[in-house]
Amino acid sequence: MAMVEKDQVRPLAAATDPLSSDDYETALHHKPSRKRTCIKCCGCVTALLLITAIVIVILIFTVFRVKEPKIKLNGFTITRLELINGTIPKPGVNMSLVADVSVKNPNVASFKYPNTTTNLYYRGTVVGEVRGPPGRAKARRTLRMNITVDVITDRLLSNPNLITDAGTGLLTMDSYSRIGGRVNILNIFKRHVIVRMNCTLRVNISSQAIDEQKCKRKVDI
């Protein structure tokens, strides 16, 4: 009986203190605060990615866009032209035309080409041809080069219209130049480019100069 009484008078464990009103409000506001921070971080990352994407798109369509290289014929110089009676080219002696050509590269990367081809025509017949060496036009620079075309006078003399044309003191000739190469921007934007130029020349026989030249250019990218 005494044992039972001792068990009955054993004190109970103290109850856990309930949260105060201030602690409860702090717990309620803690989760929304974390959520707002997470939303802000996600928004900043999204905005940064969006700005980066916009900058890349702008660069692709402006700075990194492959632009057309421009070829220009600055002039022709006639050398080694020997005439009979001051009008007809001397048979067996080839004359030469030196073409002063410029290639302007407006791109942010260099324009490399393996070689150049230039043909000279008289009334549709090829009377001269030359292949130039490979080269490179630096970024946003203009490359200037001289191309020498040897004219085969025997082909000129074989044309029945030569005597009539030479009698006027002027020979009308056509030239065709082709430059094929590639523009490589950061090894990401690679484009093959072919530049073609057709010119019509009026050669003054007596002064051995070019009186007039008209050129048309075409670029394939």
PDB file of C-alpha atoms in Angstrom:
ATOM      1  CA  MET A   1       0.000   0.000   0.000  1.00  0.00           C
ATOM      2  CA  ALA A   2       2.898   2.301   0.847  1.00  0.00           C
ATOM      3  CA  MET A   3       4.447   1.597  -2.580  1.00  0.00           C
ATOM      4  CA  VAL A   4       1.260   2.675  -4.342  1.00  0.00           C
ATOM      5  CA  GLU A   5       1.170   5.972  -2.461  1.00  0.00           C
ATOM      6  CA  LYS A   6       4.750   6.751  -3.403  1.00  0.00           C
ATOM      7  CA  ASP A   7       3.952   6.214  -7.063  1.00  0.00           C
ATOM      8  CA  GLN A   8       0.930   8.447  -6.836  1.00  0.00           C
ATOM      9  CA  VAL A   9       2.778  11.426  -5.397  1.00  0.00           C
ATOM     10  CA  ARG A  10       5.547  11.358  -8.091  1.00  0.00           C
ATOM     11  CA  PRO A  11       5.538  14.830  -9.769  1.00  0.00           C
ATOM     12  CA  LEU A  12       4.521  15.084 -13.390  1.00  0.00           C
ATOM     13  CA  ALA A  13       6.956  16.326 -16.080  1.00  0.00           C
ATOM     14  CA  ALA A  14       6.715  20.002 -16.792  1.00  0.00           C
ATOM     15  CA  ALA A  15       4.696  20.857 -19.875  1.00  0.00           C
ATOM     16  CA  THR A  16       6.454  22.458 -22.843  1.00  0.00           C
ATOM     17  CA  ASP A  17       6.073  26.223 -22.883  1.00  0.00           C
ATOM     18  CA  PRO A  18       3.841  27.365 -25.765  1.00  0.00           C
ATOM     19  CA  LEU A  19       5.225  29.794 -28.419  1.00  0.00           C
ATOM     20  CA  SER A  20       4.832  33.394 -27.599  1.00  0.00           C
ATOM     21  CA  SER A  21       2.914  35.624 -29.990  1.00  0.00           C
ATOM     22  CA  ASP A  22       6.142  37.305 -31.202  1.00  0.00           C
ATOM     23  CA  ASP A  23       7.811  33.984 -32.015  1.00  0.00           C
ATOM     24  CA  TYR A  24       4.739  32.834 -33.888  1.00  0.00           C
ATOM     25  CA  GLU A  25       4.670  35.926 -36.077  1.00  0.00           C
ATOM     26  CA  THR A  26       8.407  35.549 -36.806  1.00  0.00           C
ATOM     27  CA  ALA A  27       7.883  31.957 -37.949  1.00  0.00           C
ATOM     28  CA  LEU A  28       5.020  33.012 -40.199  1.00  0.00           C
ATOM     29  CA  HIS A  29       7.065  35.732 -41.901  1.00  0.00           C
ATOM     30  CA  HIS A  30      10.251  33.641 -42.288  1.00  0.00           C
ATOM     31  CA  LYS A  31       8.993  31.400 -45.118  1.00  0.00           C
ATOM     32  CA  PRO A  32       7.609  34.193 -47.347  1.00  0.00           C
ATOM     33  CA  SER A  33      10.898  36.074 -46.926  1.00  0.00           C
ATOM     34  CA  ARG A  34      12.858  33.096 -48.264  1.00  0.00           C
ATOM     35  CA  LYS A  35      10.416  32.741 -51.119  1.00  0.00           C
ATOM     36  CA  ARG A  36      10.815  36.385 -52.101  1.00  0.00           C
ATOM     37  CA  THR A  37      14.607  36.045 -52.049  1.00  0.00           C
ATOM     38  CA  CYS A  38      14.424  32.987 -54.300  1.00  0.00           C
ATOM     39  CA  ILE A  39      12.106  34.793 -56.716  1.00  0.00           C
ATOM     40  CA  LYS A  40      14.465  37.778 -56.850  1.00  0.00           C
ATOM     41  CA  CYS A  41      17.454  35.528 -57.577  1.00  0.00           C
ATOM     42  CA  CYS A  42      15.583  33.714 -60.352  1.00  0.00           C
ATOM     43  CA  GLY A  43      14.476  37.042 -61.802  1.00  0.00           C
ATOM     44  CA  CYS A  44      18.035  38.393 -61.823  1.00  0.00           C
ATOM     45  CA  VAL A  45      19.372  35.246 -63.514  1.00  0.00           C
ATOM     46  CA  THR A  46      16.585  35.339 -66.107  1.00  0.00           C
ATOM     47  CA  ALA A  47      17.196  39.022 -66.821  1.00  0.00           C
ATOM     48  CA  LEU A  48      20.949  38.408 -67.173  1.00  0.00           C
ATOM     49  CA  LEU A  49      20.375  35.537 -69.602  1.00  0.00           C
ATOM     50  CA  LEU A  50      17.906  37.629 -71.583  1.00  0.00           C
ATOM     51  CA  ILE A  51      20.334  40.559 -71.826  1.00  0.00           C
ATOM     52  CA  THR A  52      23.133  38.196 -72.894  1.00  0.00           C
ATOM     53  CA  ALA A  53      20.917  36.667 -75.583  1.00  0.00           C
ATOM     54  CA  ILE A  54      19.940  40.119 -76.876  1.00  0.00           C
ATOM     55  CA  VAL A  55      23.598  41.218 -77.010  1.00  0.00           C
ATOM     56  CA  ILE A  56      24.566  38.039 -78.898  1.00  0.00           C
ATOM     57  CA  VAL A  57      21.750  38.538 -81.418  1.00  0.00           C
ATOM     58  CA  ILE A  58      22.775  42.173 -81.942  1.00  0.00           C
ATOM     59  CA  LEU A  59      26.404  41.143 -82.489  1.00  0.00           C
ATOM     60  CA  ILE A  60      25.386  38.428 -84.957  1.00  0.00           C
ATOM     61  CA  PHE A  61      23.395  40.873 -87.090  1.00  0.00           C
ATOM     62  CA  THR A  62      25.861  43.768 -86.832  1.00  0.00           C
ATOM     63  CA  VAL A  63      29.500  43.189 -85.918  1.00  0.00           C
ATOM     64  CA  PHE A  64      29.692  39.468 -86.720  1.00  0.00           C
ATOM     65  CA  ARG A  65      27.565  39.626 -89.859  1.00  0.00           C
ATOM     66  CA  VAL A  66      29.626  38.670 -92.901  1.00  0.00           C
ATOM     67  CA  LYS A  67      29.730  41.658 -95.251  1.00  0.00           C
ATOM     68  CA  GLU A  68      30.602  41.753 -98.930  1.00  0.00           C
ATOM     69  CA  PRO A  69      34.256  42.352 -99.790  1.00  0.00           C
ATOM     70  CA  LYS A  70      34.534  45.028-102.473  1.00  0.00           C
ATOM     71  CA  ILE A  71      36.827  44.729-105.470  1.00  0.00           C
ATOM     72  CA  LYS A  72      37.777  47.825-107.440  1.00  0.00           C
ATOM     73  CA  LEU A  73      39.805  48.362-110.592  1.00  0.00           C
ATOM     74  CA  ASN A  74      41.841  51.512-109.985  1.00  0.00           C
ATOM     75  CA  GLY A  75      43.406  51.561-113.422  1.00  0.00           C
ATOM     76  CA  PHE A  76      45.307  49.822-116.221  1.00  0.00           C
ATOM     77  CA  THR A  77      48.808  50.501-117.464  1.00  0.00           C
ATOM     78  CA  ILE A  78      49.973  49.328-120.901  1.00  0.00           C
ATOM     79  CA  THR A  79      53.546  48.111-121.275  1.00  0.00           C
ATOM     80  CA  ARG A  80      55.545  46.475-124.073  1.00  0.00           C
ATOM     81  CA  LEU A  81      53.229  47.514-126.888  1.00  0.00           C
ATOM     82  CA  GLU A  82      55.062  47.613-130.208  1.00  0.00           C
ATOM     83  CA  LEU A  83      53.147  48.918-133.220  1.00  0.00           C
ATOM     84  CA  ILE A  84      53.461  48.775-136.991  1.00  0.00           C
ATOM     85  CA  ASN A  85      52.875  52.200-138.569  1.00  0.00           C
ATOM     86  CA  GLY A  86      51.676  53.380-135.170  1.00  0.00           C
ATOM     87  CA  THR A  87      48.391  51.472-135.419  1.00  0.00           C
ATOM     88  CA  ILE A  88      48.733  47.677-135.585  1.00  0.00           C
ATOM     89  CA  PRO A  89      50.404  45.601-132.829  1.00  0.00           C
ATOM     90  CA  LYS A  90      53.576  43.945-134.050  1.00  0.00           C
ATOM     91  CA  PRO A  91      53.176  40.178-134.618  1.00  0.00           C
ATOM     92  CA  GLY A  92      55.065  37.857-132.289  1.00  0.00           C
ATOM     93  CA  VAL A  93      55.558  40.511-129.599  1.00  0.00           C
ATOM     94  CA  ASN A  94      53.161  40.235-126.692  1.00  0.00           C
ATOM     95  CA  MET A  95      52.004  43.387-124.962  1.00  0.00           C
ATOM     96  CA  SER A  96      51.173  43.583-121.270  1.00  0.00           C
ATOM     97  CA  LEU A  97      48.447  45.232-119.247  1.00  0.00           C
ATOM     98  CA  VAL A  98      49.071  45.889-115.551  1.00  0.00           C
ATOM     99  CA  ALA A  99      45.831  46.075-113.572  1.00  0.00           C
ATOM    100  CA  ASP A 100      45.818  48.005-110.298  1.00  0.00           C
ATOM    101  CA  VAL A 101      43.187  46.189-108.213  1.00  0.00           C
ATOM    102  CA  SER A 102      41.958  46.891-104.667  1.00  0.00           C
ATOM    103  CA  VAL A 103      40.099  44.470-102.395  1.00  0.00           C
ATOM    104  CA  LYS A 104      38.349  46.154 -99.465  1.00  0.00           C
ATOM    105  CA  ASN A 105      37.397  43.890 -96.561  1.00  0.00           C
ATOM    106  CA  PRO A 106      34.748  45.470 -94.266  1.00  0.00           C
ATOM    107  CA  ASN A 107      34.543  42.441 -91.942  1.00  0.00           C
ATOM    108  CA  VAL A 108      35.970  42.034 -88.425  1.00  0.00           C
ATOM    109  CA  ALA A 109      37.947  39.010 -89.645  1.00  0.00           C
ATOM    110  CA  SER A 110      40.423  38.629 -92.488  1.00  0.00           C
ATOM    111  CA  PHE A 111      39.353  37.564 -95.978  1.00  0.00           C
ATOM    112  CA  LYS A 112      41.624  34.808 -97.293  1.00  0.00           C
ATOM    113  CA  TYR A 113      41.634  33.702-100.907  1.00  0.00           C
ATOM    114  CA  PRO A 114      43.674  30.954-102.627  1.00  0.00           C
ATOM    115  CA  ASN A 115      44.234  32.748-105.937  1.00  0.00           C
ATOM    116  CA  THR A 116      42.829  35.264-108.385  1.00  0.00           C
ATOM    117  CA  THR A 117      41.892  34.811-112.022  1.00  0.00           C
ATOM    118  CA  THR A 118      41.829  37.563-114.641  1.00  0.00           C
ATOM    119  CA  ASN A 119      40.938  37.109-118.310  1.00  0.00           C
ATOM    120  CA  LEU A 120      41.178  39.683-121.077  1.00  0.00           C
ATOM    121  CA  TYR A 121      38.857  39.544-124.102  1.00  0.00           C
ATOM    122  CA  TYR A 122      38.792  41.200-127.493  1.00  0.00           C
ATOM    123  CA  ARG A 123      35.453  40.831-129.250  1.00  0.00           C
ATOM    124  CA  GLY A 124      34.654  37.702-127.226  1.00  0.00           C
ATOM    125  CA  THR A 125      38.009  35.977-127.769  1.00  0.00           C
ATOM    126  CA  VAL A 126      40.382  35.389-124.854  1.00  0.00           C
ATOM    127  CA  VAL A 127      43.612  37.224-125.680  1.00  0.00           C
ATOM    128  CA  GLY A 128      45.171  37.164-122.217  1.00  0.00           C
ATOM    129  CA  GLU A 129      44.901  35.252-118.951  1.00  0.00           C
ATOM    130  CA  VAL A 130      46.683  35.355-115.623  1.00  0.00           C
ATOM    131  CA  ARG A 131      46.378  33.675-112.237  1.00  0.00           C
ATOM    132  CA  GLY A 132      47.432  35.726-109.253  1.00  0.00           C
ATOM    133  CA  PRO A 133      48.972  34.355-106.042  1.00  0.00           C
ATOM    134  CA  PRO A 134      46.972  33.678-102.871  1.00  0.00           C
ATOM    135  CA  GLY A 135      46.585  36.485-100.395  1.00  0.00           C
ATOM    136  CA  ARG A 136      44.756  37.883 -97.403  1.00  0.00           C
ATOM    137  CA  ALA A 137      42.870  41.118 -96.889  1.00  0.00           C
ATOM    138  CA  LYS A 138      43.126  42.036 -93.216  1.00  0.00           C
ATOM    139  CA  ALA A 139      40.065  42.909 -91.161  1.00  0.00           C
ATOM    140  CA  ARG A 140      38.638  46.295 -92.123  1.00  0.00           C
ATOM    141  CA  ARG A 141      41.556  46.974 -94.415  1.00  0.00           C
ATOM    142  CA  THR A 142      42.068  47.402 -98.154  1.00  0.00           C
ATOM    143  CA  LEU A 143      44.501  45.175-100.012  1.00  0.00           C
ATOM    144  CA  ARG A 144      46.009  46.655-103.149  1.00  0.00           C
ATOM    145  CA  MET A 145      47.775  44.542-105.760  1.00  0.00           C
ATOM    146  CA  ASN A 146      49.059  44.739-109.317  1.00  0.00           C
ATOM    147  CA  ILE A 147      48.053  42.004-111.746  1.00  0.00           C
ATOM    148  CA  THR A 148      49.997  41.753-114.998  1.00  0.00           C
ATOM    149  CA  VAL A 149      48.128  40.298-117.972  1.00  0.00           C
ATOM    150  CA  ASP A 150      50.178  39.316-121.018  1.00  0.00           C
ATOM    151  CA  VAL A 151      48.201  39.919-124.214  1.00  0.00           C
ATOM    152  CA  ILE A 152      48.861  37.457-127.034  1.00  0.00           C
ATOM    153  CA  THR A 153      49.022  39.759-130.045  1.00  0.00           C
ATOM    154  CA  ASP A 154      48.720  36.878-132.516  1.00  0.00           C
ATOM    155  CA  ARG A 155      45.195  36.297-131.244  1.00  0.00           C
ATOM    156  CA  LEU A 156      44.447  39.976-131.747  1.00  0.00           C
ATOM    157  CA  LEU A 157      45.792  39.912-135.306  1.00  0.00           C
ATOM    158  CA  SER A 158      43.717  36.842-136.160  1.00  0.00           C
ATOM    159  CA  ASN A 159      40.525  38.839-135.609  1.00  0.00           C
ATOM    160  CA  PRO A 160      39.302  40.400-138.889  1.00  0.00           C
ATOM    161  CA  ASN A 161      37.927  43.446-137.041  1.00  0.00           C
ATOM    162  CA  LEU A 162      41.299  44.511-135.666  1.00  0.00           C
ATOM    163  CA  ILE A 163      42.361  46.641-138.655  1.00  0.00           C
ATOM    164  CA  THR A 164      39.070  48.534-138.645  1.00  0.00           C
ATOM    165  CA  ASP A 165      39.177  49.108-134.876  1.00  0.00           C
ATOM    166  CA  ALA A 166      42.844  50.090-134.941  1.00  0.00           C
ATOM    167  CA  GLY A 167      42.054  52.651-137.644  1.00  0.00           C
ATOM    168  CA  THR A 168      39.907  54.541-135.133  1.00  0.00           C
ATOM    169  CA  GLY A 169      42.814  54.662-132.706  1.00  0.00           C
ATOM    170  CA  LEU A 170      40.844  52.836-130.034  1.00  0.00           C
ATOM    171  CA  LEU A 171      40.485  49.173-129.085  1.00  0.00           C
ATOM    172  CA  THR A 172      37.563  48.081-126.931  1.00  0.00           C
ATOM    173  CA  MET A 173      38.479  45.184-124.657  1.00  0.00           C
ATOM    174  CA  ASP A 174      36.766  43.394-121.786  1.00  0.00           C
ATOM    175  CA  SER A 175      38.243  41.976-118.607  1.00  0.00           C
ATOM    176  CA  TYR A 176      36.886  39.465-116.133  1.00  0.00           C
ATOM    177  CA  SER A 177      38.335  39.002-112.640  1.00  0.00           C
ATOM    178  CA  ARG A 178      37.357  36.451-110.025  1.00  0.00           C
ATOM    179  CA  ILE A 179      38.431  36.164-106.395  1.00  0.00           C
ATOM    180  CA  GLY A 180      37.100  33.278-104.313  1.00  0.00           C
ATOM    181  CA  GLY A 181      37.871  33.039-100.609  1.00  0.00           C
ATOM    182  CA  ARG A 182      36.513  32.678 -97.107  1.00  0.00           C
ATOM    183  CA  VAL A 183      35.722  34.895 -94.136  1.00  0.00           C
ATOM    184  CA  ASN A 184      36.161  33.167 -90.760  1.00  0.00           C
ATOM    185  CA  ILE A 185      34.924  34.982 -87.646  1.00  0.00           C
ATOM    186  CA  LEU A 186      36.004  33.336 -84.352  1.00  0.00           C
ATOM    187  CA  ASN A 187      35.792  29.914 -86.025  1.00  0.00           C
ATOM    188  CA  ILE A 188      32.014  30.194 -85.566  1.00  0.00           C
ATOM    189  CA  PHE A 189      30.788  32.245 -88.509  1.00  0.00           C
ATOM    190  CA  LYS A 190      32.369  30.896 -91.702  1.00  0.00           C
ATOM    191  CA  ARG A 191      31.239  32.025 -95.118  1.00  0.00           C
ATOM    192  CA  HIS A 192      32.612  31.367 -98.574  1.00  0.00           C
ATOM    193  CA  VAL A 193      32.725  34.508-100.691  1.00  0.00           C
ATOM    194  CA  ILE A 194      33.172  34.849-104.455  1.00  0.00           C
ATOM    195  CA  VAL A 195      33.805  38.310-105.886  1.00  0.00           C
ATOM    196  CA  ARG A 196      33.440  38.832-109.653  1.00  0.00           C
ATOM    197  CA  MET A 197      34.153  41.947-111.675  1.00  0.00           C
ATOM    198  CA  ASN A 198      33.542  42.649-115.360  1.00  0.00           C
ATOM    199  CA  CYS A 199      35.122  45.700-116.959  1.00  0.00           C
ATOM    200  CA  THR A 200      34.985  47.299-120.398  1.00  0.00           C
ATOM    201  CA  LEU A 201      38.155  49.151-121.446  1.00  0.00           C
ATOM    202  CA  ARG A 202      38.837  51.583-124.262  1.00  0.00           C
ATOM    203  CA  VAL A 203      42.533  51.359-125.127  1.00  0.00           C
ATOM    204  CA  ASN A 204      44.084  54.372-126.841  1.00  0.00           C
ATOM    205  CA  ILE A 205      46.646  52.894-129.224  1.00  0.00           C
ATOM    206  CA  SER A 206      48.684  56.031-129.890  1.00  0.00           C
ATOM    207  CA  SER A 207      49.022  57.149-126.251  1.00  0.00           C
ATOM    208  CA  GLN A 208      49.095  53.550-124.979  1.00  0.00           C
ATOM    209  CA  ALA A 209      46.713  54.435-122.174  1.00  0.00           C
ATOM    210  CA  ILE A 210      43.211  53.551-121.026  1.00  0.00           C
ATOM    211  CA  ASP A 211      40.831  56.320-122.062  1.00  0.00           C
ATOM    212  CA  GLU A 212      37.752  54.880-120.375  1.00  0.00           C
ATOM    213  CA  GLN A 213      36.801  51.984-118.121  1.00  0.00           C
ATOM    214  CA  LYS A 214      33.450  50.807-116.791  1.00  0.00           C
ATOM    215  CA  CYS A 215      33.158  47.999-114.264  1.00  0.00           C
ATOM    216  CA  LYS A 216      30.356  45.963-112.728  1.00  0.00           C
ATOM    217  CA  ARG A 217      30.806  43.948-109.566  1.00  0.00           C
ATOM    218  CA  LYS A 218      28.952  40.911-108.253  1.00  0.00           C
ATOM    219  CA  VAL A 219      29.421  39.159-104.905  1.00  0.00           C
ATOM    220  CA  ASP A 220      28.130  35.716-103.931  1.00  0.00           C
ATOM    221  CA  ILE A 221      28.034  34.823-100.228  1.00  0.00           C
TER     222      ILE A 221
END
